[in-house]
């Protein structure tokens, strides 16, 4: 099993993903905890980064404290379109001293609302580290769809490609849940530590909720179902999870 990598400048460790646009997850180091901020409405990416920088400075935290980004996009993209967006997104992380061009420690989800999508890629929420006098063992695990990362393309490796049958969706769900468990294990945790689980799908998840989510312990605090699609065409199932003890909403006028 791969090991988590320390990102000292951000006071957290992360799960290497094999791709540059995000890590598999991030966990606060001893003496630190993760805070999560949700915007009251989606904020375009460029504006979102400015707002994040302002919040970090107000709390006397470096830009490198950013450890998680949750994005919303107008619609599913082609693989080439997704790559183009990632290049622009990653450039800001490079400018902030977070991404070195080889590793990107920031966990991320990027999904597409089926109803009332934003006009352009936007921030929904973000997470960052702050000093803590207590051991809170906080982490954010990045969103994963039903495909292994680090391959030459997504299409040829999607689990049950274009299969929306109950059996196909079940296999997709099992694969993603297992990937969540793998990432959790790299960080040193499991479902029992999670305070939040988010599911991103427009299809009916009810047939496998009891067996695959509840019995695994993946929804001890319930399940936050977003009626959205994953970021790339033909992806159908995505989820992420976290343990964060301090969350708030920032009102955006």
XYZ file of N, CA and C in Angstrom:
759
model
N 0.839 -1.200 0.000
C 0.000 0.000 0.000
C 0.873 1.249 0.000
N 0.478 2.238 -0.746
C 1.236 3.487 -0.758
C 1.141 4.153 0.608
N 2.042 5.084 0.871
C 2.053 5.794 2.140
C 1.711 7.260 1.938
N 1.139 7.861 2.971
C 0.839 9.284 2.927
C 2.142 10.082 2.908
N 2.083 11.240 2.260
C 3.255 12.106 2.118
C 3.017 13.380 2.925
N 4.013 13.791 3.681
C 3.890 14.997 4.495
C 4.053 16.247 3.634
N 3.109 17.182 3.780
C 3.240 18.510 3.176
C 3.432 19.479 4.337
N 4.680 19.660 4.722
C 4.991 20.418 5.931
C 4.487 21.854 5.869
N 4.556 22.481 4.689
C 4.143 23.880 4.561
C 2.670 24.078 4.830
N 1.890 23.010 4.715
C 0.451 23.106 4.974
C 0.022 22.465 6.266
N 0.981 21.786 6.952
C 0.706 21.089 8.220
C -0.289 19.957 8.046
N -0.139 19.235 6.922
C -0.967 18.043 6.697
C -0.227 17.045 5.816
N -0.706 15.818 5.834
C -0.182 14.771 4.959
C -1.250 14.445 3.917
N -0.829 13.861 2.802
C -1.799 13.614 1.734
C -1.555 12.270 1.065
N -2.566 11.811 0.344
C -2.519 10.544 -0.376
C -2.111 10.822 -1.828
N -0.944 10.375 -2.279
C -0.568 10.576 -3.684
C -1.590 9.909 -4.601
N -1.943 10.595 -5.692
C -3.010 10.085 -6.559
C -2.524 9.630 -7.928
N -1.346 10.059 -8.323
C -0.875 9.722 -9.651
C -1.324 10.698 -10.717
N -2.107 11.713 -10.325
C -2.521 12.777 -11.241
C -2.200 14.114 -10.590
N -2.102 15.167 -11.413
C -1.657 16.454 -10.889
C -2.790 17.317 -10.362
N -4.047 17.032 -10.765
C -5.127 17.943 -10.394
C -5.571 17.824 -8.940
N -5.253 16.738 -8.267
C -5.655 16.618 -6.860
C -4.963 15.424 -6.211
N -4.985 15.407 -4.875
C -4.525 14.242 -4.123
C -5.735 13.382 -3.788
N -5.464 12.201 -3.242
C -6.554 11.325 -2.846
C -7.184 11.713 -1.524
N -6.540 12.598 -0.789
C -7.076 13.025 0.493
C -5.994 13.687 1.319
N -6.413 14.404 2.360
C -5.469 15.114 3.216
C -5.897 14.967 4.670
N -4.926 14.853 5.565
C -5.194 14.720 7.001
C -4.273 15.658 7.778
N -4.840 16.375 8.732
C -4.067 17.324 9.532
C -3.017 16.596 10.368
N -1.857 17.200 10.478
C -0.804 16.672 11.324
C -1.078 17.000 12.794
N -0.335 16.370 13.696
C -0.485 16.632 15.126
C -0.307 18.123 15.397
N -1.181 18.647 16.248
C -1.126 20.055 16.586
C -1.955 20.927 15.661
N -2.663 20.290 14.704
C -3.491 21.030 13.745
C -4.820 20.311 13.530
N -5.788 21.066 13.044
C -7.081 20.497 12.687
C -7.545 21.128 11.380
N -8.521 20.511 10.757
C -9.048 21.015 9.486
C -10.372 21.728 9.729
N -10.515 22.890 9.139
C -11.785 23.611 9.103
C -12.342 23.569 7.690
N -13.670 23.566 7.592
C -14.340 23.541 6.285
C -15.289 24.719 6.178
N -15.245 25.401 5.048
C -16.103 26.550 4.790
C -16.923 26.283 3.535
N -18.240 26.471 3.639
C -19.143 26.335 2.498
C -19.633 27.724 2.113
N -19.578 28.040 0.833
C -20.122 29.309 0.361
C -21.636 29.173 0.202
N -22.365 30.242 0.530
C -23.831 30.189 0.468
C -24.349 30.067 -0.968
N -23.531 30.395 -1.925
C -23.833 30.168 -3.343
C -22.512 29.906 -4.054
N -22.536 29.218 -5.193
C -21.285 28.955 -5.903
C -20.564 30.248 -6.279
N -19.257 30.255 -6.099
C -18.428 31.422 -6.397
C -17.465 31.050 -7.514
N -17.455 31.797 -8.635
C -16.526 31.479 -9.725
C -15.111 31.243 -9.216
N -14.407 30.316 -9.848
C -13.129 29.842 -9.336
C -12.153 30.972 -9.029
N -11.973 31.895 -9.958
C -11.011 32.976 -9.722
C -11.398 33.803 -8.508
N -12.673 34.169 -8.404
C -13.154 34.915 -7.235
C -13.044 34.064 -5.980
N -13.324 32.766 -6.125
C -13.243 31.871 -4.984
C -11.850 31.814 -4.394
N -10.848 31.729 -5.252
C -9.480 31.724 -4.757
C -9.157 33.029 -4.010
N -9.673 34.155 -4.513
C -9.438 35.425 -3.813
C -10.093 35.414 -2.442
N -11.315 34.914 -2.370
C -12.011 34.860 -1.080
C -11.302 33.906 -0.117
N -10.828 32.790 -0.628
C -10.094 31.843 0.216
C -8.828 32.494 0.758
N -8.102 33.190 -0.110
C -6.878 33.866 0.337
C -7.177 34.878 1.432
N -8.274 35.616 1.284
C -8.637 36.609 2.303
C -8.940 35.943 3.644
N -9.673 34.830 3.606
C -10.027 34.130 4.841
C -8.779 33.572 5.515
N -7.885 32.998 4.726
C -6.654 32.458 5.300
C -5.817 33.567 5.944
N -5.728 34.690 5.292
C -4.950 35.806 5.862
C -5.601 36.339 7.128
N -6.925 36.416 7.144
C -7.627 36.890 8.339
C -7.357 35.990 9.532
N -7.131 34.712 9.280
C -6.880 33.760 10.368
C -5.385 33.501 10.549
N -4.575 34.341 9.914
C -3.129 34.255 10.047
C -2.599 32.889 9.624
N -3.166 32.378 8.528
C -2.723 31.112 7.973
C -2.096 31.336 6.608
N -1.062 30.579 6.282
C -0.440 30.719 4.958
C -1.352 30.145 3.878
N -1.138 30.546 2.648
C -1.917 29.997 1.539
C -1.731 28.491 1.428
N -0.580 28.023 1.871
C -0.302 26.583 1.804
C -1.155 25.760 2.762
N -1.935 26.410 3.634
C -2.816 25.676 4.553
C -4.018 25.079 3.831
N -4.288 25.533 2.605
C -5.416 25.000 1.832
C -5.203 23.508 1.586
N -6.190 22.690 1.954
C -6.020 21.238 1.794
C -7.190 20.566 1.092
N -8.269 21.302 0.824
C -9.409 20.682 0.148
C -10.223 21.700 -0.630
N -10.653 21.335 -1.833
C -11.499 22.192 -2.674
C -12.684 21.375 -3.183
N -13.872 21.957 -3.080
C -15.082 21.329 -3.602
C -15.664 22.257 -4.657
N -15.702 21.792 -5.897
C -16.074 22.624 -7.031
C -17.405 22.197 -7.638
N -18.025 23.149 -8.337
C -19.239 22.882 -9.109
C -19.015 23.420 -10.519
N -19.338 22.610 -11.529
C -19.126 22.989 -12.920
C -20.443 23.011 -13.687
N -20.491 23.736 -14.823
C -21.750 23.885 -15.572
C -22.280 22.580 -16.152
N -21.379 21.706 -16.611
C -21.800 20.453 -17.246
C -20.604 19.518 -17.338
N -20.887 18.248 -17.588
C -19.803 17.298 -17.759
C -18.934 17.701 -18.950
N -17.655 17.469 -18.829
C -16.698 17.845 -19.866
C -16.168 16.607 -20.579
N -15.628 16.823 -21.762
C -14.851 15.776 -22.407
C -13.541 15.627 -21.640
N -12.815 14.575 -21.915
C -11.536 14.393 -21.227
C -10.574 15.529 -21.547
N -10.562 15.993 -22.787
C -9.662 17.095 -23.145
C -10.092 18.392 -22.478
N -11.412 18.629 -22.421
C -11.906 19.826 -21.749
C -11.601 19.802 -20.268
N -11.700 18.638 -19.661
C -11.387 18.484 -18.244
C -9.918 18.779 -17.991
N -9.058 18.307 -18.884
C -7.626 18.550 -18.743
C -7.297 20.032 -18.855
N -7.971 20.728 -19.765
C -7.724 22.164 -19.937
C -8.093 22.932 -18.680
N -9.252 22.579 -18.078
C -9.644 23.242 -16.833
C -8.633 22.952 -15.729
N -8.193 21.715 -15.631
C -7.257 21.350 -14.572
C -5.959 22.142 -14.654
N -5.496 22.420 -15.872
C -4.261 23.184 -16.030
C -4.405 24.581 -15.434
N -5.548 25.214 -15.666
C -5.781 26.555 -15.124
C -5.915 26.510 -13.602
N -6.641 25.522 -13.113
C -6.844 25.366 -11.669
C -5.510 25.128 -10.950
N -4.719 24.211 -11.476
C -3.456 23.853 -10.835
C -2.473 25.023 -10.841
N -2.563 25.899 -11.832
C -1.628 27.017 -11.895
C -1.712 27.887 -10.651
N -2.941 28.109 -10.151
C -3.081 28.898 -8.920
C -2.405 28.193 -7.746
N -2.571 26.885 -7.661
C -1.930 26.143 -6.576
C -0.411 26.199 -6.693
N 0.102 26.240 -7.907
C 1.545 26.425 -8.095
C 1.960 27.808 -7.622
N 1.167 28.815 -8.004
C 1.488 30.187 -7.601
C 1.459 30.344 -6.083
N 0.629 29.566 -5.415
C 0.516 29.638 -3.958
C 1.588 28.821 -3.245
N 2.431 28.120 -3.989
C 3.473 27.316 -3.370
C 2.970 25.987 -2.840
N 1.827 25.523 -3.348
C 1.242 24.261 -2.889
C 1.628 23.117 -3.803
N 1.444 23.289 -5.096
C 1.742 22.262 -6.084
C 3.116 22.511 -6.678
N 3.954 21.484 -6.686
C 5.326 21.648 -7.183
C 5.490 21.188 -8.624
N 4.376 20.880 -9.277
C 4.446 20.388 -10.647
C 4.547 18.884 -10.746
N 4.770 18.232 -9.619
C 4.824 16.766 -9.560
C 3.735 16.239 -8.644
N 3.653 16.807 -7.457
C 2.641 16.420 -6.475
C 1.708 17.581 -6.177
N 0.448 17.285 -6.040
C -0.558 18.266 -5.620
C -1.228 17.715 -4.370
N -0.957 18.282 -3.203
C -1.492 17.717 -1.961
C -2.962 18.027 -1.691
N -3.579 18.934 -2.459
C -4.947 19.378 -2.176
C -5.973 18.351 -2.668
N -6.816 17.882 -1.764
C -7.924 16.996 -2.147
C -8.983 17.808 -2.889
N -9.776 17.141 -3.760
C -10.757 17.901 -4.533
C -11.927 17.025 -4.948
N -13.101 17.642 -5.033
C -14.228 17.071 -5.767
C -14.668 18.131 -6.766
N -15.190 17.696 -7.911
C -15.631 18.628 -8.938
C -16.817 17.991 -9.643
N -18.015 18.448 -9.350
C -19.217 17.810 -9.867
C -20.138 18.829 -10.535
N -21.138 18.324 -11.266
C -21.951 19.161 -12.143
C -23.426 19.067 -11.755
N -23.992 20.113 -11.144
C -25.405 20.089 -10.759
C -26.314 19.844 -11.961
N -27.246 18.935 -11.801
C -28.205 18.651 -12.860
C -29.262 19.746 -12.948
N -29.535 20.387 -11.821
C -30.519 21.467 -11.754
C -29.818 22.750 -11.306
N -30.081 23.840 -11.983
C -29.512 25.150 -11.647
C -27.990 25.109 -11.536
N -27.303 24.687 -12.586
C -25.838 24.663 -12.535
C -25.259 26.071 -12.612
N -24.047 26.276 -12.139
C -23.411 27.586 -12.253
C -23.052 27.867 -13.713
N -22.888 29.129 -14.047
C -22.554 29.510 -15.421
C -21.108 29.174 -15.768
N -20.270 29.036 -14.758
C -18.857 28.725 -14.976
C -18.344 27.925 -13.788
N -17.211 27.236 -13.925
C -16.672 26.469 -12.800
C -16.561 27.341 -11.550
N -17.024 26.806 -10.422
C -17.148 27.607 -9.206
C -16.776 26.799 -7.964
N -16.464 27.531 -6.907
C -16.230 26.910 -5.607
C -17.555 26.704 -4.875
N -17.722 25.526 -4.306
C -18.827 25.234 -3.395
C -18.327 25.319 -1.949
N -17.126 24.785 -1.710
C -16.569 24.761 -0.356
C -15.060 24.570 -0.436
N -14.393 24.792 0.686
C -12.958 24.531 0.768
C -12.596 24.190 2.199
N -11.421 23.592 2.383
C -10.942 23.190 3.703
C -9.499 23.621 3.882
N -9.102 23.854 5.142
C -7.755 24.320 5.424
C -7.378 23.952 6.854
N -6.096 23.968 7.134
C -5.619 23.601 8.461
C -5.409 24.826 9.343
N -5.629 24.623 10.641
C -5.362 25.651 11.650
C -4.760 24.962 12.871
N -4.004 25.684 13.688
C -3.463 25.088 14.910
C -4.574 24.627 15.839
N -4.304 23.555 16.583
C -5.287 23.027 17.522
C -4.571 22.482 18.753
N -5.134 22.785 19.905
C -4.545 22.313 21.157
C -4.999 20.901 21.514
N -6.009 20.394 20.782
C -6.521 19.055 21.045
C -6.321 18.173 19.820
N -6.256 16.882 20.032
C -6.090 15.920 18.935
C -7.453 15.615 18.329
N -7.714 16.158 17.162
C -9.032 15.993 16.532
C -9.017 15.007 15.365
N -7.839 14.605 14.887
C -7.733 13.586 13.837
C -8.633 13.887 12.640
N -8.488 15.060 12.064
C -9.375 15.477 10.987
C -8.766 15.199 9.609
N -9.654 14.978 8.636
C -9.203 14.674 7.277
C -10.314 14.982 6.279
N -9.913 15.132 5.025
C -10.860 15.231 3.910
C -10.373 14.268 2.831
N -11.261 13.410 2.371
C -10.926 12.465 1.304
C -11.518 12.995 0.006
N -10.719 13.013 -1.035
C -11.134 13.582 -2.318
C -12.231 12.761 -2.977
N -12.982 13.425 -3.842
C -14.006 12.731 -4.605
C -13.390 11.725 -5.567
N -14.063 10.594 -5.704
C -13.622 9.582 -6.666
C -14.822 9.096 -7.456
N -14.663 8.993 -8.770
C -15.650 8.345 -9.621
C -15.234 6.899 -9.851
N -15.985 6.205 -10.672
C -15.802 4.760 -10.841
C -14.702 4.455 -11.859
N -13.515 4.986 -11.614
C -12.404 4.761 -12.532
C -11.083 4.951 -11.793
N -10.097 4.102 -12.042
C -8.784 4.281 -11.416
C -8.111 5.540 -11.950
N -7.339 6.212 -11.095
C -6.602 7.389 -11.522
C -5.237 6.986 -12.091
N -4.657 7.912 -12.850
C -3.310 7.706 -13.339
C -3.204 6.870 -14.596
N -4.335 6.560 -15.245
C -4.307 5.808 -16.507
C -4.235 6.785 -17.683
N -4.040 6.252 -18.871
C -3.871 7.102 -20.055
C -5.145 7.850 -20.418
N -6.301 7.300 -20.041
C -7.582 7.969 -20.266
C -8.604 7.382 -19.300
N -9.772 7.992 -19.248
C -10.837 7.486 -18.381
C -11.705 6.447 -19.092
N -12.074 6.733 -20.340
C -13.060 5.921 -21.062
C -12.745 4.435 -21.039
N -11.501 4.077 -21.301
C -11.136 2.666 -21.411
C -11.048 1.962 -20.065
N -11.200 2.706 -18.974
C -11.014 2.102 -17.658
C -12.217 2.304 -16.729
N -13.273 2.946 -17.219
C -14.467 3.142 -16.400
C -15.088 1.803 -16.024
N -15.462 1.668 -14.756
C -16.126 0.453 -14.287
C -17.538 0.390 -14.892
N -17.855 -0.709 -15.549
C -19.166 -0.915 -16.200
C -19.522 0.288 -17.080
N -18.665 0.567 -18.033
C -18.797 1.711 -18.943
C -20.185 1.766 -19.579
N -20.863 2.898 -19.422
C -22.194 3.185 -19.971
C -23.255 2.174 -19.530
N -23.010 1.491 -18.436
C -23.978 0.511 -17.920
C -24.749 1.133 -16.759
N -26.026 1.470 -17.013
C -26.863 2.080 -15.982
C -27.871 1.089 -15.405
N -27.659 -0.183 -15.651
C -28.520 -1.206 -15.064
C -28.304 -1.245 -13.552
N -29.233 -1.822 -12.796
C -29.030 -1.948 -11.346
C -27.716 -2.653 -11.010
N -27.386 -3.668 -11.790
C -26.140 -4.393 -11.543
C -24.924 -3.521 -11.848
N -25.034 -2.741 -12.934
C -23.928 -1.860 -13.292
C -23.686 -0.790 -12.250
N -24.771 -0.164 -11.763
C -24.636 0.870 -10.744
C -24.112 0.287 -9.436
N -24.536 -0.933 -9.113
C -24.056 -1.582 -7.898
C -22.546 -1.802 -7.966
N -22.061 -2.265 -9.119
C -20.623 -2.500 -9.244
C -19.844 -1.198 -9.188
N -20.390 -0.138 -9.782
C -19.755 1.176 -9.692
C -19.663 1.608 -8.227
N -20.786 1.459 -7.505
C -20.821 1.855 -6.102
C -19.797 1.092 -5.284
N -19.723 -0.211 -5.490
C -18.776 -1.025 -4.728
C -17.337 -0.598 -5.006
N -17.048 -0.289 -6.250
C -15.680 0.102 -6.591
C -15.320 1.422 -5.899
N -16.228 2.387 -5.953
C -15.933 3.698 -5.363
C -15.841 3.595 -3.840
N -16.730 2.850 -3.226
C -16.670 2.677 -1.772
C -15.347 2.028 -1.358
N -14.914 1.055 -2.121
C -13.634 0.408 -1.826
C -12.481 1.389 -1.988
N -12.561 2.274 -2.987
C -11.531 3.290 -3.172
C -11.532 4.277 -2.003
N -12.709 4.638 -1.502
C -12.766 5.493 -0.313
C -12.063 4.824 0.861
N -12.315 3.537 1.032
C -11.699 2.801 2.134
C -10.185 2.728 1.978
N -9.723 2.592 0.737
C -8.276 2.568 0.500
C -7.646 3.896 0.889
N -8.241 4.994 0.466
C -7.695 6.311 0.774
C -7.734 6.583 2.273
N -8.841 6.205 2.914
C -8.924 6.348 4.362
C -7.795 5.584 5.055
N -7.554 4.369 4.604
C -6.528 3.539 5.233
C -5.139 4.151 5.081
N -4.851 4.755 3.929
C -3.550 5.396 3.734
C -3.350 6.518 4.751
N -4.426 7.226 5.064
C -4.354 8.317 6.039
C -4.404 7.819 7.481
N -4.721 6.528 7.662
C -4.756 5.947 9.002
C -6.132 5.911 9.631
N -7.188 5.943 8.811
C -8.550 6.009 9.336
C -9.462 4.999 8.641
N -10.722 4.959 9.084
C -11.738 4.132 8.430
C -13.090 4.825 8.589
N -14.169 4.157 8.166
C -15.492 4.782 8.189
C -15.907 5.245 9.579
N -15.445 4.557 10.611
C -15.870 4.910 11.971
C -15.399 6.305 12.377
N -14.418 6.844 11.684
C -13.906 8.168 12.023
C -14.629 9.290 11.272
N -15.392 8.955 10.231
C -15.984 9.985 9.364
C -17.143 10.718 10.041
N -17.211 12.016 9.813
C -18.356 12.813 10.272
C -19.242 13.254 9.108
N -18.831 12.963 7.887
C -19.628 13.353 6.734
C -19.302 12.508 5.521
N -20.349 12.076 4.809
C -20.196 11.325 3.570
C -21.093 11.960 2.520
N -20.541 12.265 1.355
C -21.308 12.905 0.293
C -21.362 11.993 -0.934
N -22.559 11.866 -1.499
C -22.781 11.052 -2.687
C -23.199 11.958 -3.833
N -22.577 11.754 -4.994
C -22.856 12.564 -6.176
C -23.372 11.659 -7.294
N -24.684 11.711 -7.547
C -25.276 10.821 -8.542
C -26.665 11.342 -8.907
N -27.100 11.117 -10.150
C -28.455 11.492 -10.554
C -29.350 10.262 -10.673
N -28.793 9.075 -10.477
C -29.556 7.834 -10.552
C -30.002 7.406 -9.150
N -30.907 6.472 -9.074
C -31.473 6.048 -7.805
C -30.476 5.207 -7.010
N -30.006 5.710 -5.861
C -29.033 4.953 -5.074
C -29.675 4.020 -4.042
N -30.998 4.096 -3.903
C -31.659 3.368 -2.812
C -31.407 1.864 -2.810
N -31.387 1.171 -3.983
C -31.216 -0.285 -3.937
C -29.959 -0.768 -3.231
N -28.890 0.056 -3.183
C -27.660 -0.423 -2.551
C -27.285 0.375 -1.302
N -28.155 1.264 -0.822
C -27.791 2.065 0.350
C -27.622 1.209 1.607
N -28.558 0.296 1.851
C -28.490 -0.504 3.077
C -27.262 -1.408 3.086
N -27.099 -2.187 2.017
C -26.026 -3.175 2.000
C -24.649 -2.553 1.840
N -24.520 -1.597 0.920
C -23.196 -1.099 0.583
C -22.772 0.122 1.399
N -23.703 0.951 1.824
C -23.357 2.136 2.609
C -23.556 1.891 4.106
N -24.773 1.576 4.498
C -25.075 1.449 5.923
C -24.284 0.317 6.578
N -24.240 -0.843 5.947
C -23.562 -1.980 6.566
C -22.048 -1.818 6.616
N -21.506 -1.034 5.728
C -20.080 -0.733 5.795
C -19.767 0.313 6.872
N -20.801 1.022 7.329
C -20.591 2.106 8.283
C -20.304 3.424 7.624
N -20.645 3.530 6.324
C -20.306 4.730 5.561
C -21.286 5.873 5.745
N -22.362 5.649 6.516
C -23.331 6.732 6.700
C -23.785 6.819 8.148
N -22.819 6.770 9.055
C -23.121 6.872 10.486
C -23.726 8.226 10.833
N -23.351 9.263 10.083
C -23.920 10.595 10.276
C -24.907 10.927 9.152
N -25.481 9.894 8.564
C -26.370 10.100 7.436
C -25.575 10.177 6.146
N -26.274 10.510 5.062
C -25.648 10.599 3.751
C -26.136 11.858 3.063
N -25.209 12.701 2.642
C -25.550 13.945 1.965
C -25.549 13.681 0.456
N -26.741 13.533 -0.140
C -26.875 13.200 -1.548
C -27.038 14.477 -2.366
N -26.082 14.727 -3.259
C -26.149 15.860 -4.169
C -26.632 15.351 -5.526
N -27.663 16.002 -6.078
C -28.215 15.594 -7.368
C -27.353 16.221 -8.467
N -26.231 15.600 -8.709
C -25.222 16.132 -9.620
C -24.593 14.973 -10.390
N -23.819 15.314 -11.403
C -23.056 14.323 -12.155
C -21.564 14.530 -11.907
N -20.759 13.456 -12.019
C -19.305 13.619 -11.963
C -18.817 14.488 -13.119
N -17.547 14.895 -13.106
C -17.100 15.961 -14.007
C -16.886 15.577 -15.465
N -16.752 14.289 -15.775
C -16.404 13.873 -17.133
C -17.519 13.014 -17.727
N -17.774 13.201 -19.005
C -18.815 12.458 -19.717
C -18.648 10.945 -19.498
N -19.774 10.278 -19.204
C -19.877 8.831 -18.985
C -19.489 8.388 -17.580
N -19.018 9.294 -16.723
C -18.896 8.969 -15.307
C -20.271 9.137 -14.671
N -20.643 8.227 -13.781
C -22.000 8.239 -13.240
C -22.068 8.268 -11.719
N -20.999 7.914 -11.028
C -21.053 7.726 -9.575
C -19.811 8.347 -8.949
N -20.017 9.201 -7.971
C -18.883 9.801 -7.266
C -19.255 10.010 -5.811
N -18.258 9.994 -4.964
C -18.490 10.297 -3.552
C -17.196 10.779 -2.925
N -17.339 11.372 -1.732
C -16.193 11.719 -0.907
C -16.606 11.603 0.554
N -15.660 11.785 1.456
C -15.976 11.691 2.886
C -14.980 12.540 3.656
N -15.275 12.741 4.928
C -14.404 13.614 5.719
C -14.640 13.397 7.223
N -13.697 13.892 7.995
C -13.865 14.092 9.433
C -13.433 15.519 9.695
N -14.400 16.387 9.898
C -14.151 17.792 10.181
C -15.078 18.205 11.315
N -14.526 18.753 12.376
C -15.308 19.070 13.575
C -15.698 20.542 13.643
N -15.217 21.330 12.711
C -15.530 22.761 12.689
C -15.871 23.152 11.257
N -17.170 23.379 10.999
C -17.637 23.760 9.670
C -18.530 24.990 9.779
N -18.468 25.847 8.766
C -19.332 27.021 8.767
C -19.700 27.412 7.340
N -20.720 28.261 7.238
C -21.177 28.778 5.952
C -20.824 30.249 5.877
N -20.233 30.665 4.780
C -19.941 32.062 4.524
C -20.980 32.588 3.547
N -21.694 33.625 3.952
C -22.734 34.200 3.095
C -22.089 35.036 2.006
N -22.456 34.738 0.773
C -21.941 35.467 -0.391
C -23.082 36.305 -0.955
N -22.918 37.617 -0.961
C -23.978 38.504 -1.453
C -24.144 38.376 -2.968
